[in-house]
Amino acid sequence: MNKYLKLNPEIVDALKNNKPVVALESTIISHGMPYPENVQTALECERIIREVGCIPATIAILNGELVVGLSVEEIDELGRKGAKVIKTSRRDLPYIVAQKKDGATTVSATMIIAHSAGIKFFATGGIGGVHRGAESSFDISADLEELAKTDVCVICAGAKAILDLEKTLEYLETKGVPVIGYQTNYFPAFYTRKSPYELTLRADSPKEIASLVKVKEELGLQGGTVVANPIPNQYSMNEKLMNEAIDKAVEEMEKLGIKGKETTPYLLQSVKEITQGQSLKANIQLVYNNCLLAAQIAKEYVELKK
Ligand code: PSU
Ligand code: MN
């Protein structure tokens, strides 16, 4: 895989000198948010990570190269092209690379690339999960399988409320993926702070999480970890309103016959329209909050390894 990796010099230096690095995905830029908010958000994420003293590494595939640490221009181009760039999960990776195409990486593909570059922490909005109605559609995000096997710690606001959160947690439990509530006992529901589903693991400081990640490595346990970080109170949306919006979006989607990889981008966009842009504002803020926590954890981890 290293043959296809292209790390920017700052990241090479950071990894060589054990400086903390935080990976960022690119599907959230191309498919998760509209232009120009997507680009502004991506750049602000990088700024937040730097402010804590870490190096951000936004990841995407450009001309078939696995780029770790996009430039501002590359982020802007990805944001402008939007859904014209191919949403790339694990299964799509060899195709995009072989055909020298551009790919926006999902959580699963970003984890793979981050791991092969030697990056241990990755901030995003929400992980993919088990979709509602998965018992008949079989739609389960590749993100979950990736978490089962690739050793990267993913800091997120839970799974998007458009999913079946209870089944998502069951799946992660079966696969042995630790899901750590950050200052909470409940799995966060992305746009809202709390779902009804209880978590068994809780941490109250970045240091506790860093030490769990370190111990997991020392135990030789393969696979990732999920840090579930609730959206800050002041940006949390009304639960009833949100659920109504999601139900409506899911119903519309079924009528339109949208399936597969189009599902998540469609639902995010549709919920945004139904909530008149409120959900996008919340989405942006929860991503910032995850970047901040990811950077704090990455920093603690480097300290623990000294
Ligand atoms: N979180 C967001 N916005 C997004 C996604 C996550 O706030 O756009 C993306 C991630 O890239 C995630 C993907 O990996 O949605 C999951 O897609 P699917 O359900 O098709 O696996
Ligand atoms: Mn899917």
PDB file of N, CA and C in Angstrom, residues 152-224:
ATOM      1  N   VAL A 152      -7.626   2.071  14.374  1.00  0.00           N
ATOM      2  CA  VAL A 152      -7.664   3.535  14.410  1.00  0.00           C
ATOM      3  C   VAL A 152      -8.758   3.927  15.395  1.00  0.00           C
ATOM      4  N   CYS A 153      -8.508   4.976  16.157  1.00  0.00           N
ATOM      5  CA  CYS A 153      -9.507   5.462  17.106  1.00  0.00           C
ATOM      6  C   CYS A 153     -10.313   6.571  16.426  1.00  0.00           C
ATOM      7  N   VAL A 154     -11.621   6.350  16.293  1.00  0.00           N
ATOM      8  CA  VAL A 154     -12.477   7.289  15.566  1.00  0.00           C
ATOM      9  C   VAL A 154     -13.310   8.112  16.552  1.00  0.00           C
ATOM     10  N   ILE A 155     -13.127   9.415  16.491  1.00  0.00           N
ATOM     11  CA  ILE A 155     -13.843  10.308  17.397  1.00  0.00           C
ATOM     12  C   ILE A 155     -15.032  10.890  16.638  1.00  0.00           C
ATOM     13  N   CYS A 156     -16.244  10.612  17.111  1.00  0.00           N
ATOM     14  CA  CYS A 156     -17.452  10.993  16.374  1.00  0.00           C
ATOM     15  C   CYS A 156     -18.555  11.379  17.354  1.00  0.00           C
ATOM     16  N   ALA A 157     -19.678  11.851  16.806  1.00  0.00           N
ATOM     17  CA  ALA A 157     -20.820  12.207  17.669  1.00  0.00           C
ATOM     18  C   ALA A 157     -21.829  11.066  17.664  1.00  0.00           C
ATOM     19  N   GLY A 158     -21.320   9.847  17.697  1.00  0.00           N
ATOM     20  CA  GLY A 158     -22.178   8.662  17.621  1.00  0.00           C
ATOM     21  C   GLY A 158     -22.422   8.336  16.167  1.00  0.00           C
ATOM     22  N   ALA A 159     -23.549   7.704  15.903  1.00  0.00           N
ATOM     23  CA  ALA A 159     -23.890   7.409  14.517  1.00  0.00           C
ATOM     24  C   ALA A 159     -25.061   8.299  14.164  1.00  0.00           C
ATOM     25  N   LYS A 160     -25.143   8.645  12.868  1.00  0.00           N
ATOM     26  CA  LYS A 160     -26.221   9.522  12.449  1.00  0.00           C
ATOM     27  C   LYS A 160     -27.569   8.958  12.839  1.00  0.00           C
ATOM     28  N   ALA A 161     -28.432   9.847  13.310  1.00  0.00           N
ATOM     29  CA  ALA A 161     -29.743   9.425  13.790  1.00  0.00           C
ATOM     30  C   ALA A 161     -30.618   8.864  12.665  1.00  0.00           C
ATOM     31  N   ILE A 162     -30.141   8.989  11.429  1.00  0.00           N
ATOM     32  CA  ILE A 162     -30.875   8.396  10.305  1.00  0.00           C
ATOM     33  C   ILE A 162     -30.721   6.876  10.307  1.00  0.00           C
ATOM     34  N   LEU A 163     -29.875   6.376  11.200  1.00  0.00           N
ATOM     35  CA  LEU A 163     -29.598   4.934  11.248  1.00  0.00           C
ATOM     36  C   LEU A 163     -30.389   4.258  12.362  1.00  0.00           C
ATOM     37  N   ASP A 164     -30.245   2.952  12.443  1.00  0.00           N
ATOM     38  CA  ASP A 164     -30.800   2.211  13.569  1.00  0.00           C
ATOM     39  C   ASP A 164     -29.683   2.115  14.614  1.00  0.00           C
ATOM     40  N   LEU A 165     -29.750   2.992  15.601  1.00  0.00           N
ATOM     41  CA  LEU A 165     -28.644   3.107  16.557  1.00  0.00           C
ATOM     42  C   LEU A 165     -28.510   1.870  17.433  1.00  0.00           C
ATOM     43  N   GLU A 166     -29.637   1.278  17.772  1.00  0.00           N
ATOM     44  CA  GLU A 166     -29.603   0.097  18.641  1.00  0.00           C
ATOM     45  C   GLU A 166     -28.889  -1.062  17.931  1.00  0.00           C
ATOM     46  N   LYS A 167     -29.244  -1.267  16.677  1.00  0.00           N
ATOM     47  CA  LYS A 167     -28.601  -2.357  15.914  1.00  0.00           C
ATOM     48  C   LYS A 167     -27.128  -2.033  15.646  1.00  0.00           C
ATOM     49  N   THR A 168     -26.834  -0.760  15.443  1.00  0.00           N
ATOM     50  CA  THR A 168     -25.441  -0.350  15.220  1.00  0.00           C
ATOM     51  C   THR A 168     -24.590  -0.713  16.434  1.00  0.00           C
ATOM     52  N   LEU A 169     -25.118  -0.442  17.618  1.00  0.00           N
ATOM     53  CA  LEU A 169     -24.375  -0.772  18.841  1.00  0.00           C
ATOM     54  C   LEU A 169     -24.221  -2.278  19.013  1.00  0.00           C
ATOM     55  N   GLU A 170     -25.282  -3.024  18.685  1.00  0.00           N
ATOM     56  CA  GLU A 170     -25.206  -4.487  18.777  1.00  0.00           C
ATOM     57  C   GLU A 170     -24.108  -5.033  17.865  1.00  0.00           C
ATOM     58  N   TYR A 171     -24.073  -4.481  16.668  1.00  0.00           N
ATOM     59  CA  TYR A 171     -23.084  -4.920  15.679  1.00  0.00           C
ATOM     60  C   TYR A 171     -21.673  -4.666  16.196  1.00  0.00           C
ATOM     61  N   LEU A 172     -21.464  -3.475  16.731  1.00  0.00           N
ATOM     62  CA  LEU A 172     -20.134  -3.126  17.250  1.00  0.00           C
ATOM     63  C   LEU A 172     -19.765  -4.009  18.437  1.00  0.00           C
ATOM     64  N   GLU A 173     -20.757  -4.352  19.237  1.00  0.00           N
ATOM     65  CA  GLU A 173     -20.481  -5.236  20.370  1.00  0.00           C
ATOM     66  C   GLU A 173     -20.044  -6.618  19.878  1.00  0.00           C
ATOM     67  N   THR A 174     -20.786  -7.131  18.907  1.00  0.00           N
ATOM     68  CA  THR A 174     -20.447  -8.449  18.348  1.00  0.00           C
ATOM     69  C   THR A 174     -19.023  -8.464  17.810  1.00  0.00           C
ATOM     70  N   LYS A 175     -18.649  -7.358  17.163  1.00  0.00           N
ATOM     71  CA  LYS A 175     -17.319  -7.270  16.560  1.00  0.00           C
ATOM     72  C   LYS A 175     -16.229  -6.897  17.562  1.00  0.00           C
ATOM     73  N   GLY A 176     -16.615  -6.673  18.795  1.00  0.00           N
ATOM     74  CA  GLY A 176     -15.629  -6.382  19.837  1.00  0.00           C
ATOM     75  C   GLY A 176     -15.020  -4.998  19.749  1.00  0.00           C
ATOM     76  N   VAL A 177     -15.797  -4.055  19.240  1.00  0.00           N
ATOM     77  CA  VAL A 177     -15.281  -2.681  19.130  1.00  0.00           C
ATOM     78  C   VAL A 177     -15.675  -1.886  20.379  1.00  0.00           C
ATOM     79  N   PRO A 178     -14.695  -1.386  21.141  1.00  0.00           N
ATOM     80  CA  PRO A 178     -15.051  -0.563  22.298  1.00  0.00           C
ATOM     81  C   PRO A 178     -15.710   0.740  21.848  1.00  0.00           C
ATOM     82  N   VAL A 179     -16.864   1.053  22.412  1.00  0.00           N
ATOM     83  CA  VAL A 179     -17.538   2.328  22.148  1.00  0.00           C
ATOM     84  C   VAL A 179     -17.541   3.100  23.466  1.00  0.00           C
ATOM     85  N   ILE A 180     -16.750   4.156  23.490  1.00  0.00           N
ATOM     86  CA  ILE A 180     -16.532   4.883  24.742  1.00  0.00           C
ATOM     87  C   ILE A 180     -17.330   6.179  24.738  1.00  0.00           C
ATOM     88  N   GLY A 181     -18.237   6.311  25.681  1.00  0.00           N
ATOM     89  CA  GLY A 181     -18.988   7.561  25.805  1.00  0.00           C
ATOM     90  C   GLY A 181     -18.095   8.605  26.452  1.00  0.00           C
ATOM     91  N   TYR A 182     -17.973   9.750  25.817  1.00  0.00           N
ATOM     92  CA  TYR A 182     -17.164  10.811  26.422  1.00  0.00           C
ATOM     93  C   TYR A 182     -18.068  11.656  27.310  1.00  0.00           C
ATOM     94  N   GLN A 183     -17.858  11.534  28.591  1.00  0.00           N
ATOM     95  CA  GLN A 183     -18.661  12.237  29.602  1.00  0.00           C
ATOM     96  C   GLN A 183     -20.153  11.944  29.457  1.00  0.00           C
ATOM     97  N   THR A 184     -20.457  10.740  29.004  1.00  0.00           N
ATOM     98  CA  THR A 184     -21.864  10.346  28.891  1.00  0.00           C
ATOM     99  C   THR A 184     -22.004   8.841  29.064  1.00  0.00           C
ATOM    100  N   ASN A 185     -23.194   8.417  29.519  1.00  0.00           N
ATOM    101  CA  ASN A 185     -23.474   6.979  29.627  1.00  0.00           C
ATOM    102  C   ASN A 185     -24.361   6.498  28.487  1.00  0.00           C
ATOM    103  N   TYR A 186     -24.687   7.403  27.572  1.00  0.00           N
ATOM    104  CA  TYR A 186     -25.595   7.045  26.482  1.00  0.00           C
ATOM    105  C   TYR A 186     -24.936   7.279  25.126  1.00  0.00           C
ATOM    106  N   PHE A 187     -25.321   6.454  24.170  1.00  0.00           N
ATOM    107  CA  PHE A 187     -24.800   6.640  22.809  1.00  0.00           C
ATOM    108  C   PHE A 187     -25.398   7.936  22.250  1.00  0.00           C
ATOM    109  N   PRO A 188     -24.559   8.886  21.841  1.00  0.00           N
ATOM    110  CA  PRO A 188     -25.108  10.136  21.289  1.00  0.00           C
ATOM    111  C   PRO A 188     -25.780   9.869  19.941  1.00  0.00           C
ATOM    112  N   ALA A 189     -26.753  10.713  19.588  1.00  0.00           N
ATOM    113  CA  ALA A 189     -27.495  10.506  18.338  1.00  0.00           C
ATOM    114  C   ALA A 189     -27.168  11.598  17.321  1.00  0.00           C
ATOM    115  N   PHE A 190     -25.895  11.957  17.240  1.00  0.00           N
ATOM    116  CA  PHE A 190     -25.426  12.903  16.222  1.00  0.00           C
ATOM    117  C   PHE A 190     -26.021  14.292  16.451  1.00  0.00           C
ATOM    118  N   TYR A 191     -27.211  14.548  15.931  1.00  0.00           N
ATOM    119  CA  TYR A 191     -27.822  15.881  16.063  1.00  0.00           C
ATOM    120  C   TYR A 191     -28.289  16.180  17.490  1.00  0.00           C
ATOM    121  N   THR A 192     -28.472  15.140  18.262  1.00  0.00           N
ATOM    122  CA  THR A 192     -28.894  15.324  19.657  1.00  0.00           C
ATOM    123  C   THR A 192     -27.896  14.608  20.576  1.00  0.00           C
ATOM    124  N   ARG A 193     -27.861  15.038  21.840  1.00  0.00           N
ATOM    125  CA  ARG A 193     -26.808  14.567  22.735  1.00  0.00           C
ATOM    126  C   ARG A 193     -26.951  13.112  23.159  1.00  0.00           C
ATOM    127  N   LYS A 194     -28.176  12.634  23.066  1.00  0.00           N
ATOM    128  CA  LYS A 194     -28.427  11.394  23.777  1.00  0.00           C
ATOM    129  C   LYS A 194     -29.449  10.528  23.045  1.00  0.00           C
ATOM    130  N   SER A 195     -29.122   9.251  22.875  1.00  0.00           N
ATOM    131  CA  SER A 195     -30.122   8.298  22.407  1.00  0.00           C
ATOM    132  C   SER A 195     -30.570   7.515  23.632  1.00  0.00           C
ATOM    133  N   PRO A 196     -31.582   6.684  23.517  1.00  0.00           N
ATOM    134  CA  PRO A 196     -31.996   5.899  24.699  1.00  0.00           C
ATOM    135  C   PRO A 196     -31.034   4.749  25.002  1.00  0.00           C
ATOM    136  N   TYR A 197     -30.022   4.545  24.178  1.00  0.00           N
ATOM    137  CA  TYR A 197     -29.209   3.335  24.294  1.00  0.00           C
ATOM    138  C   TYR A 197     -27.976   3.548  25.156  1.00  0.00           C
ATOM    139  N   GLU A 198     -27.902   2.771  26.211  1.00  0.00           N
ATOM    140  CA  GLU A 198     -26.827   2.930  27.190  1.00  0.00           C
ATOM    141  C   GLU A 198     -25.514   2.330  26.703  1.00  0.00           C
ATOM    142  N   LEU A 199     -24.439   2.966  27.110  1.00  0.00           N
ATOM    143  CA  LEU A 199     -23.107   2.445  26.808  1.00  0.00           C
ATOM    144  C   LEU A 199     -22.530   1.854  28.080  1.00  0.00           C
ATOM    145  N   THR A 200     -21.646   0.904  27.926  1.00  0.00           N
ATOM    146  CA  THR A 200     -21.039   0.330  29.134  1.00  0.00           C
ATOM    147  C   THR A 200     -19.684   0.974  29.434  1.00  0.00           C
ATOM    148  N   LEU A 201     -19.097   1.617  28.432  1.00  0.00           N
ATOM    149  CA  LEU A 201     -17.788   2.236  28.641  1.00  0.00           C
ATOM    150  C   LEU A 201     -17.934   3.752  28.659  1.00  0.00           C
ATOM    151  N   ARG A 202     -17.286   4.361  29.631  1.00  0.00           N
ATOM    152  CA  ARG A 202     -17.359   5.821  29.743  1.00  0.00           C
ATOM    153  C   ARG A 202     -15.982   6.353  30.116  1.00  0.00           C
ATOM    154  N   ALA A 203     -15.621   7.502  29.541  1.00  0.00           N
ATOM    155  CA  ALA A 203     -14.374   8.173  29.937  1.00  0.00           C
ATOM    156  C   ALA A 203     -14.697   9.637  30.154  1.00  0.00           C
ATOM    157  N   ASP A 204     -14.002  10.246  31.110  1.00  0.00           N
ATOM    158  CA  ASP A 204     -14.293  11.640  31.417  1.00  0.00           C
ATOM    159  C   ASP A 204     -13.156  12.592  31.073  1.00  0.00           C
ATOM    160  N   SER A 205     -12.051  12.044  30.585  1.00  0.00           N
ATOM    161  CA  SER A 205     -10.951  12.923  30.167  1.00  0.00           C
ATOM    162  C   SER A 205     -10.270  12.343  28.925  1.00  0.00           C
ATOM    163  N   PRO A 206      -9.630  13.225  28.143  1.00  0.00           N
ATOM    164  CA  PRO A 206      -8.889  12.740  26.969  1.00  0.00           C
ATOM    165  C   PRO A 206      -7.799  11.739  27.375  1.00  0.00           C
ATOM    166  N   LYS A 207      -7.214  11.952  28.539  1.00  0.00           N
ATOM    167  CA  LYS A 207      -6.141  11.073  28.994  1.00  0.00           C
ATOM    168  C   LYS A 207      -6.631   9.629  29.207  1.00  0.00           C
ATOM    169  N   GLU A 208      -7.829   9.503  29.776  1.00  0.00           N
ATOM    170  CA  GLU A 208      -8.388   8.164  29.984  1.00  0.00           C
ATOM    171  C   GLU A 208      -8.543   7.422  28.657  1.00  0.00           C
ATOM    172  N   ILE A 209      -8.965   8.159  27.646  1.00  0.00           N
ATOM    173  CA  ILE A 209      -9.172   7.528  26.333  1.00  0.00           C
ATOM    174  C   ILE A 209      -7.821   7.151  25.725  1.00  0.00           C
ATOM    175  N   ALA A 210      -6.861   8.069  25.827  1.00  0.00           N
ATOM    176  CA  ALA A 210      -5.519   7.789  25.290  1.00  0.00           C
ATOM    177  C   ALA A 210      -4.951   6.541  25.954  1.00  0.00           C
ATOM    178  N   SER A 211      -5.173   6.411  27.244  1.00  0.00           N
ATOM    179  CA  SER A 211      -4.592   5.253  27.921  1.00  0.00           C
ATOM    180  C   SER A 211      -5.321   3.959  27.538  1.00  0.00           C
ATOM    181  N   LEU A 212      -6.615   4.049  27.289  1.00  0.00           N
ATOM    182  CA  LEU A 212      -7.338   2.860  26.810  1.00  0.00           C
ATOM    183  C   LEU A 212      -6.802   2.414  25.445  1.00  0.00           C
ATOM    184  N   VAL A 213      -6.574   3.376  24.571  1.00  0.00           N
ATOM    185  CA  VAL A 213      -6.058   3.047  23.229  1.00  0.00           C
ATOM    186  C   VAL A 213      -4.679   2.391  23.357  1.00  0.00           C
ATOM    187  N   LYS A 214      -3.865   2.926  24.249  1.00  0.00           N
ATOM    188  CA  LYS A 214      -2.513   2.389  24.424  1.00  0.00           C
ATOM    189  C   LYS A 214      -2.577   0.952  24.978  1.00  0.00           C
ATOM    190  N   VAL A 215      -3.420   0.758  25.987  1.00  0.00           N
ATOM    191  CA  VAL A 215      -3.530  -0.577  26.592  1.00  0.00           C
ATOM    192  C   VAL A 215      -4.078  -1.585  25.574  1.00  0.00           C
ATOM    193  N   LYS A 216      -5.037  -1.145  24.776  1.00  0.00           N
ATOM    194  CA  LYS A 216      -5.610  -2.035  23.771  1.00  0.00           C
ATOM    195  C   LYS A 216      -4.517  -2.522  22.815  1.00  0.00           C
ATOM    196  N   GLU A 217      -3.653  -1.609  22.449  1.00  0.00           N
ATOM    197  CA  GLU A 217      -2.528  -1.980  21.589  1.00  0.00           C
ATOM    198  C   GLU A 217      -1.609  -2.975  22.284  1.00  0.00           C
ATOM    199  N   GLU A 218      -1.295  -2.673  23.544  1.00  0.00           N
ATOM    200  CA  GLU A 218      -0.383  -3.532  24.298  1.00  0.00           C
ATOM    201  C   GLU A 218      -0.971  -4.934  24.480  1.00  0.00           C
ATOM    202  N   LEU A 219      -2.290  -4.992  24.550  1.00  0.00           N
ATOM    203  CA  LEU A 219      -2.947  -6.299  24.672  1.00  0.00           C
ATOM    204  C   LEU A 219      -2.961  -7.050  23.345  1.00  0.00           C
ATOM    205  N   GLY A 220      -2.610  -6.335  22.296  1.00  0.00           N
ATOM    206  CA  GLY A 220      -2.578  -6.972  20.973  1.00  0.00           C
ATOM    207  C   GLY A 220      -3.960  -7.204  20.391  1.00  0.00           C
ATOM    208  N   LEU A 221      -4.928  -6.410  20.841  1.00  0.00           N
ATOM    209  CA  LEU A 221      -6.287  -6.572  20.307  1.00  0.00           C
ATOM    210  C   LEU A 221      -6.426  -5.782  19.012  1.00  0.00           C
ATOM    211  N   GLN A 222      -6.802  -6.460  17.970  1.00  0.00           N
ATOM    212  CA  GLN A 222      -6.940  -5.773  16.690  1.00  0.00           C
ATOM    213  C   GLN A 222      -8.248  -4.988  16.641  1.00  0.00           C
ATOM    214  N   GLY A 223      -8.313  -4.074  15.706  1.00  0.00           N
ATOM    215  CA  GLY A 223      -9.546  -3.326  15.494  1.00  0.00           C
ATOM    216  C   GLY A 223      -9.506  -1.933  16.067  1.00  0.00           C
ATOM    217  N   GLY A 224     -10.513  -1.151  15.704  1.00  0.00           N
ATOM    218  CA  GLY A 224     -10.560   0.242  16.109  1.00  0.00           C
ATOM    219  C   GLY A 224     -11.310   0.471  17.412  1.00  0.00           C
TER     220      GLY A 224
END
